[in-house]
PDB file of C-alpha atoms in Angstrom:
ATOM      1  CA  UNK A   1     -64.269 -34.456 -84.555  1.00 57.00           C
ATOM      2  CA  UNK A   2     -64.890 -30.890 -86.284  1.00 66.00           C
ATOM      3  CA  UNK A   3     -64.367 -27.907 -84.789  1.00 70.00           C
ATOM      4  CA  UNK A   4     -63.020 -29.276 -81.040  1.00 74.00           C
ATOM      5  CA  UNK A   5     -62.348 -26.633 -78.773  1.00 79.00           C
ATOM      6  CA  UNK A   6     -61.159 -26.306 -75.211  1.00 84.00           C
ATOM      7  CA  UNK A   7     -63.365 -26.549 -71.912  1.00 82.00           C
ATOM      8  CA  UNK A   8     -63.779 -22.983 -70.374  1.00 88.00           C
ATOM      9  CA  UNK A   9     -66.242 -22.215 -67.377  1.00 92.00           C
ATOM     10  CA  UNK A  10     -69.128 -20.018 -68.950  1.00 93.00           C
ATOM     11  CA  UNK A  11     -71.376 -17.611 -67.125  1.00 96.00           C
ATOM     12  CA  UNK A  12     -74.873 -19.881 -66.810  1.00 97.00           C
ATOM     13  CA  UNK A  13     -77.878 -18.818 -68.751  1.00 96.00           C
ATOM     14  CA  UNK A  14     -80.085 -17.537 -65.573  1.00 97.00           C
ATOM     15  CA  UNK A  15     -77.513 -15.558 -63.799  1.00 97.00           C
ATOM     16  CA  UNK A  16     -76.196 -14.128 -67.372  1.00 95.00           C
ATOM     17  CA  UNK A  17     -79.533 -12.702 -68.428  1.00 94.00           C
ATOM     18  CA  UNK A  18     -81.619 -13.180 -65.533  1.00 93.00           C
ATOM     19  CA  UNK A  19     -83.971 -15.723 -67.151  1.00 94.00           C
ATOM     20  CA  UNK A  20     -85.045 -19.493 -66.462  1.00 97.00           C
ATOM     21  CA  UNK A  21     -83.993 -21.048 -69.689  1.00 97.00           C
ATOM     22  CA  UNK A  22     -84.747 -24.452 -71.663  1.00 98.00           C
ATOM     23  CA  UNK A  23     -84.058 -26.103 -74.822  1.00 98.00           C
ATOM     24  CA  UNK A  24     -86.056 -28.124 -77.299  1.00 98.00           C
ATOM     25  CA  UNK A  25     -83.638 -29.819 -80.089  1.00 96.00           C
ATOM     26  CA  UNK A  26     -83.463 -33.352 -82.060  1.00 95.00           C
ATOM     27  CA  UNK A  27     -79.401 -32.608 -82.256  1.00 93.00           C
ATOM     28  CA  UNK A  28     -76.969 -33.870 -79.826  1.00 94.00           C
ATOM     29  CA  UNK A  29     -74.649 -30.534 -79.987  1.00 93.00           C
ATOM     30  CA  UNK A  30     -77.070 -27.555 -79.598  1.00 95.00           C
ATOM     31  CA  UNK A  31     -78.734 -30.585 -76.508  1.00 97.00           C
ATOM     32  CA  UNK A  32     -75.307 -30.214 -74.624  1.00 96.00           C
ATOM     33  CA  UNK A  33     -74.609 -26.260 -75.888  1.00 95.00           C
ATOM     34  CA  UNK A  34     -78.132 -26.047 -73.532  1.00 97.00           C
ATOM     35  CA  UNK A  35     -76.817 -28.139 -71.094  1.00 98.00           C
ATOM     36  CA  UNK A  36     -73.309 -26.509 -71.164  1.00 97.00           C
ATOM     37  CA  UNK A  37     -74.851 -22.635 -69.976  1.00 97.00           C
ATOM     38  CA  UNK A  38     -77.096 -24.509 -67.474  1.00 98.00           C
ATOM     39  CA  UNK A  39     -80.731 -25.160 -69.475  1.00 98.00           C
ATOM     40  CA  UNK A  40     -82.950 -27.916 -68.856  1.00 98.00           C
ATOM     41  CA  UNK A  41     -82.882 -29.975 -71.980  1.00 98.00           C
ATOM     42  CA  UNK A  42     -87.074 -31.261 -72.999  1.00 98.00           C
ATOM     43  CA  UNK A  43     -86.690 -33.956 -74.788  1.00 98.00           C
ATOM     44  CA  UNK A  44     -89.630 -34.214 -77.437  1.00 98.00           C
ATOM     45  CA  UNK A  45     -91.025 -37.448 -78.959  1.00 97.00           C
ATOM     46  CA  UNK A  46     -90.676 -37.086 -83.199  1.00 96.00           C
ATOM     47  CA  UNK A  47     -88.031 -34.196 -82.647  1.00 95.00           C
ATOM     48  CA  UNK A  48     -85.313 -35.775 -85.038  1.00 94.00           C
ATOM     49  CA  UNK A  49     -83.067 -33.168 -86.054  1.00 91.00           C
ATOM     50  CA  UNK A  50     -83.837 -34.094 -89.574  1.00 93.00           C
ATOM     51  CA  UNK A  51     -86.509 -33.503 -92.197  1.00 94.00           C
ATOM     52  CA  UNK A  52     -89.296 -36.062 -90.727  1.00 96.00           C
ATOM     53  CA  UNK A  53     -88.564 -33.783 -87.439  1.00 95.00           C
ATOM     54  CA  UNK A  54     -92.127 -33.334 -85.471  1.00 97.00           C
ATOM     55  CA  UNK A  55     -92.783 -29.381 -85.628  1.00 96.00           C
ATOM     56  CA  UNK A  56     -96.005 -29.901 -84.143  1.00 96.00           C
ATOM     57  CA  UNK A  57     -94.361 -31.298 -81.403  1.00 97.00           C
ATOM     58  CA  UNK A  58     -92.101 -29.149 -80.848  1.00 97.00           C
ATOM     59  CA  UNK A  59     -94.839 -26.563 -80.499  1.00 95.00           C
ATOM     60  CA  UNK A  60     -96.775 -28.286 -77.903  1.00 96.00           C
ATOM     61  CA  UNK A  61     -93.553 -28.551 -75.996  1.00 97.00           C
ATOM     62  CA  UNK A  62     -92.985 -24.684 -76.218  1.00 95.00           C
ATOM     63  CA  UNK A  63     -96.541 -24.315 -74.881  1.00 94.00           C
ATOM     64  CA  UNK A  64     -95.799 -26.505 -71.832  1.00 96.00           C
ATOM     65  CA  UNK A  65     -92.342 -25.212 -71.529  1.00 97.00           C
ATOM     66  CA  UNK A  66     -93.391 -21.727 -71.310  1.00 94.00           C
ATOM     67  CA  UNK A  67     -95.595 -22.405 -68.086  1.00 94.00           C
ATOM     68  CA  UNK A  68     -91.937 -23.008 -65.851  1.00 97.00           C
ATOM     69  CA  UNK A  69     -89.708 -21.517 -68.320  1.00 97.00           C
ATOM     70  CA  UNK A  70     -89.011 -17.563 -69.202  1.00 94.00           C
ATOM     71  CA  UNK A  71     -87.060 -18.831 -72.427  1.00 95.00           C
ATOM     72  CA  UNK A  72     -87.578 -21.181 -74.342  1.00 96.00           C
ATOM     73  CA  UNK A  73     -84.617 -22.357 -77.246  1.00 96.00           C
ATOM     74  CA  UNK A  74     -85.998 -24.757 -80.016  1.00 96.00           C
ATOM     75  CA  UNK A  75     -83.654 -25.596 -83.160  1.00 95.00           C
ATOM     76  CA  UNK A  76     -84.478 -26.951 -86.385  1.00 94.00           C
ATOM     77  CA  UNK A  77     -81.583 -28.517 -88.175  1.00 93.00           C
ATOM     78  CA  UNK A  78     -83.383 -29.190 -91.342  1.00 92.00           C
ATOM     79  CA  UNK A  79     -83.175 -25.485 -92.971  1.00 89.00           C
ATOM     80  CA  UNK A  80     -79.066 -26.111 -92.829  1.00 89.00           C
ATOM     81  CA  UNK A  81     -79.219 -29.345 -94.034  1.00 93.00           C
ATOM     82  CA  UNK A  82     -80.817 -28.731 -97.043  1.00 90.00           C
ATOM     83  CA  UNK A  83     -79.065 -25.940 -97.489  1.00 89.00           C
ATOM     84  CA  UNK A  84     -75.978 -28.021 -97.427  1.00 93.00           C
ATOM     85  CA  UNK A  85     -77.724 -30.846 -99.952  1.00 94.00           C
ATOM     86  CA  UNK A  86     -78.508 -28.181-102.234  1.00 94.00           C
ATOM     87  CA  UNK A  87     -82.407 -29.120-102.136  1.00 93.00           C
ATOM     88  CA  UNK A  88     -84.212 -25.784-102.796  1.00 93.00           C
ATOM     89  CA  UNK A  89     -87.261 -27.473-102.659  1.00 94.00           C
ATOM     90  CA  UNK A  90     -86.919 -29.536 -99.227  1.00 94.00           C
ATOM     91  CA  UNK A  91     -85.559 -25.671 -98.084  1.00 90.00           C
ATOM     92  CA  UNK A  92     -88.781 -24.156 -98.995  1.00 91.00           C
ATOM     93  CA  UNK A  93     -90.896 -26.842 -97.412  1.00 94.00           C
ATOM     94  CA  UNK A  94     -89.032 -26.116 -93.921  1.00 91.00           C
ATOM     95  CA  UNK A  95     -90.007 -22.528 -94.756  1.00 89.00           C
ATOM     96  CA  UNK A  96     -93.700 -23.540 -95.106  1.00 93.00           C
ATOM     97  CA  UNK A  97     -93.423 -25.763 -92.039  1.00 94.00           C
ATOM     98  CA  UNK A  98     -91.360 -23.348 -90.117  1.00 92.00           C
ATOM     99  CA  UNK A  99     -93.804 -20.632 -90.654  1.00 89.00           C
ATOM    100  CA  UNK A 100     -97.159 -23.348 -89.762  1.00 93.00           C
ATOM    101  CA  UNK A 101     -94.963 -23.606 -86.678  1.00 92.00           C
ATOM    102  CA  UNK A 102     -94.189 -20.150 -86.066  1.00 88.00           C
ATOM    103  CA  UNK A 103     -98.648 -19.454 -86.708  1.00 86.00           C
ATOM    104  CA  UNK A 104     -98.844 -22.589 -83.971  1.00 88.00           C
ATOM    105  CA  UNK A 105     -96.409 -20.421 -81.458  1.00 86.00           C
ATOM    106  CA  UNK A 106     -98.501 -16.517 -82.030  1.00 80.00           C
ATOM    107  CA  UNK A 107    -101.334 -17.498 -80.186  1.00 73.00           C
ATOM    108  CA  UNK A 108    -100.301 -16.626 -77.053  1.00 73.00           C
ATOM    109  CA  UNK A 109     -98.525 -13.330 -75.819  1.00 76.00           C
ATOM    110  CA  UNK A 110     -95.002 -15.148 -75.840  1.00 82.00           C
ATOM    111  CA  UNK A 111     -92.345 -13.279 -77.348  1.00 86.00           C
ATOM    112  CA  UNK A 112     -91.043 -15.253 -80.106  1.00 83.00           C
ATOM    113  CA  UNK A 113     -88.249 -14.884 -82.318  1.00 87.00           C
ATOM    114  CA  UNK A 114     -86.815 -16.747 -85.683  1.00 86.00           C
ATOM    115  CA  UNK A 115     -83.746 -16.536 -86.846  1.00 87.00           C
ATOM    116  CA  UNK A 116     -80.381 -18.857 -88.152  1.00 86.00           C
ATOM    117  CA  UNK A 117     -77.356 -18.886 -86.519  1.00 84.00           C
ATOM    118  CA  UNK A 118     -75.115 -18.536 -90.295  1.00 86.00           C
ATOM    119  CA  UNK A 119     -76.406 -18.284 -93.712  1.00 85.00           C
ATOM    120  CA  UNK A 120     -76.650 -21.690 -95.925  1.00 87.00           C
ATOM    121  CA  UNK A 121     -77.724 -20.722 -98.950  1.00 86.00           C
ATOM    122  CA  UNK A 122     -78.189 -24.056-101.346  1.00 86.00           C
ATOM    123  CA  UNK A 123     -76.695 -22.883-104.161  1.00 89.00           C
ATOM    124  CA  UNK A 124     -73.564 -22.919-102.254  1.00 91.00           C
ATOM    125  CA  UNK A 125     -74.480 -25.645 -99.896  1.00 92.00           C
ATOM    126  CA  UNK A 126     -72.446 -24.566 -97.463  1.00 90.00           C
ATOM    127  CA  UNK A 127     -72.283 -21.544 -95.171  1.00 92.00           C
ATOM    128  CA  UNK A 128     -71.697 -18.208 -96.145  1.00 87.00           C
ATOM    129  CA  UNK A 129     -70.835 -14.701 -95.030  1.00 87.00           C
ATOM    130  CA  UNK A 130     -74.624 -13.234 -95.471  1.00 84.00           C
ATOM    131  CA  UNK A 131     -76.631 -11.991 -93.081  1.00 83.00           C
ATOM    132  CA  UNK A 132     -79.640 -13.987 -91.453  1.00 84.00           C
ATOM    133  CA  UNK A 133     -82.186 -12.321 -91.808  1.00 83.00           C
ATOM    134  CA  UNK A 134     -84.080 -12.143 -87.828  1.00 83.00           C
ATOM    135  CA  UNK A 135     -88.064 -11.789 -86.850  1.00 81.00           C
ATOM    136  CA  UNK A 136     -89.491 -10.634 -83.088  1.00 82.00           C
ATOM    137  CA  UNK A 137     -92.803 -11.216 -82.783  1.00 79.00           C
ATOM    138  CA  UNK A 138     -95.813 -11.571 -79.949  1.00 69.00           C
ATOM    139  CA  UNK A 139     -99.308 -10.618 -80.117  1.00 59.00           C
ATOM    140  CA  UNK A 140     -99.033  -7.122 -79.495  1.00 58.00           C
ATOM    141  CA  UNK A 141     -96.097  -6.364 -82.134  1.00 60.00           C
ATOM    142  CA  UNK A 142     -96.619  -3.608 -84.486  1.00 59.00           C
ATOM    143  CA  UNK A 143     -94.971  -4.314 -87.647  1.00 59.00           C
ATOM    144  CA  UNK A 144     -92.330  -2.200 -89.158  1.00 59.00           C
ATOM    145  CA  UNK A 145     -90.842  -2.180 -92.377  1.00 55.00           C
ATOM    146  CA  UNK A 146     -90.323  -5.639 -93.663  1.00 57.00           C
ATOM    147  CA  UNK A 147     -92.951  -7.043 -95.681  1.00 62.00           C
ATOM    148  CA  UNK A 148     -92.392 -10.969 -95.690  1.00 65.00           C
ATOM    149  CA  UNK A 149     -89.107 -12.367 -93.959  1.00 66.00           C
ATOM    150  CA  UNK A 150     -85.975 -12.553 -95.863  1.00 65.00           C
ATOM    151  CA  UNK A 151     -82.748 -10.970 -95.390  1.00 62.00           C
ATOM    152  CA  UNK A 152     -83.220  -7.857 -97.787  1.00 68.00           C
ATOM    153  CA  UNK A 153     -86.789  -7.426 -95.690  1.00 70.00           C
ATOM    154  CA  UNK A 154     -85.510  -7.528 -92.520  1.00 66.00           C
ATOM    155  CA  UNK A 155     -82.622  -5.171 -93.198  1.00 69.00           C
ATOM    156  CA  UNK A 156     -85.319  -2.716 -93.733  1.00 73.00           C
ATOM    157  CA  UNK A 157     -87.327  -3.553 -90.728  1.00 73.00           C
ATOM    158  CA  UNK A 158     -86.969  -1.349 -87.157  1.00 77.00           C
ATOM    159  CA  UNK A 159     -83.930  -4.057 -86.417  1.00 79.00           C
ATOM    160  CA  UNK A 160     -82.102  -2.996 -89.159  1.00 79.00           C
ATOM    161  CA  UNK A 161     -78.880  -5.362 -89.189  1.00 84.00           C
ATOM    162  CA  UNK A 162     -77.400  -5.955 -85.838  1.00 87.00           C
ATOM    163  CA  UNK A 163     -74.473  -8.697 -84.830  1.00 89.00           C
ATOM    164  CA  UNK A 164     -75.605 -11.547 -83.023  1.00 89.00           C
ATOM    165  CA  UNK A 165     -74.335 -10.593 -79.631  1.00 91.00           C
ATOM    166  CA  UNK A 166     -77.234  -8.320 -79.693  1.00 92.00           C
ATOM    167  CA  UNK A 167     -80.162 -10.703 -79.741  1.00 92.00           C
ATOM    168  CA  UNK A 168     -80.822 -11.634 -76.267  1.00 92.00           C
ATOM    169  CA  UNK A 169     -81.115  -7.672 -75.493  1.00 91.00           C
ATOM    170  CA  UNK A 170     -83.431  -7.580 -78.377  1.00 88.00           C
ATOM    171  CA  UNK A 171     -85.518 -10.114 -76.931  1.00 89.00           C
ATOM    172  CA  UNK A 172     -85.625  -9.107 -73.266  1.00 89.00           C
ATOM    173  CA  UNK A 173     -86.459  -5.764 -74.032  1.00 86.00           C
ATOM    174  CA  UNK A 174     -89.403  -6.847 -76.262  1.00 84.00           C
ATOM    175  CA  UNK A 175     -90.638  -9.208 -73.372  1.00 85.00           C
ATOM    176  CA  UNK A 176     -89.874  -6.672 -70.744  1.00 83.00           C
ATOM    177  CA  UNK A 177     -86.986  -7.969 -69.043  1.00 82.00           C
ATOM    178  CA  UNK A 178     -85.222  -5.002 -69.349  1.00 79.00           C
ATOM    179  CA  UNK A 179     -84.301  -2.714 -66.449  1.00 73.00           C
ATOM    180  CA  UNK A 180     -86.299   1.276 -66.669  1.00 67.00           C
ATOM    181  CA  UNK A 181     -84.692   4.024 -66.548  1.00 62.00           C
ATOM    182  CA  UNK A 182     -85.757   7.133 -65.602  1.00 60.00           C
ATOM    183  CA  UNK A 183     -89.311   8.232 -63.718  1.00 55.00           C
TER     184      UNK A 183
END
């Protein structure tokens, strides 16, 4: 077993950030992550975790997910794994399918984001201390600074570089979750 831990209570999704949460995954460890901070897992017909994973499918399932959910989690496993094989080529087809994906999830007002959770860059094929480079998007977005999305783009975007305990504020306060202040 890599990287076995201990068993700590955690603070549940909803009553940590006030949202109905779900996740859509082909992987057995970011299934019971969901399950472990109280989502629902959706189980989705074709989603694999692997190459021949069902993107389409996984889009349909956001769409559906999003009428009873506030937040919706989806992971794609492929971009690390070929990453780790070293396949530039099977990398930028996830890009390509990633982003047919992404086109799939714009059309309605969601608020969606993409990002990794660690950098795999193939000529290493393994992880690695960059940056991930992180897009917010919905229908209304204006868009600032970064003009395709890498990580040298999205440093210069309104984000700038943040740590990753800093995303879910991100995203609530682009979907107006966040509390106002003031008159």
């Amino acid at each position: 077993m890599r990287g076995a831990g201990t068993f700590r209570k955690v603070e549940e999704f909803e009553k940590r950030f006030g949202m109905k949460g779900c996740c859509i995954a082909g992987g057995a460890l970011y299934k019971g992550v969901a399950k472990y901070i109280g989502m629902d897992v959706i189980e989705v017909r074709g989603a694999t975790g692997g190459f021949d994973t069902d993107l389409h499918a996984k889009a349909e399932a956001v769409r559906r997910a999003l009428e009873a959910y506030d937040f919706v989690f989806v992971h794609v496993k492929a971009m690390d794994s070929a990453g780790h094989d070293g396949d530039v080529g099977r990398r930028a087809e996830m890009v390509r399918r990633i982003d047919e994906m992404a086109g799939m999830l714009a059309e309605n007002d969601a608020v969606f984001a993409i990002t990794g959770d660690h950098s795999t860059p193939p000529t290493k094929r393994g992880h690695s201390f960059e940056p991930v480079p992180f897009l917010v998007s919905n229908v209304q977005a204006r868009k600032y600074g970064a003009g395709k999305f890498c990580e040298v783009e999205c440093a210069r975007g309104e984000l700038g570089r943040f740590n990753g305990d800093k995303v879910m504020k991100i995203l609530r306060a682009y979907s107006g979750w966040t509390k106002k202040y003031g008159s």
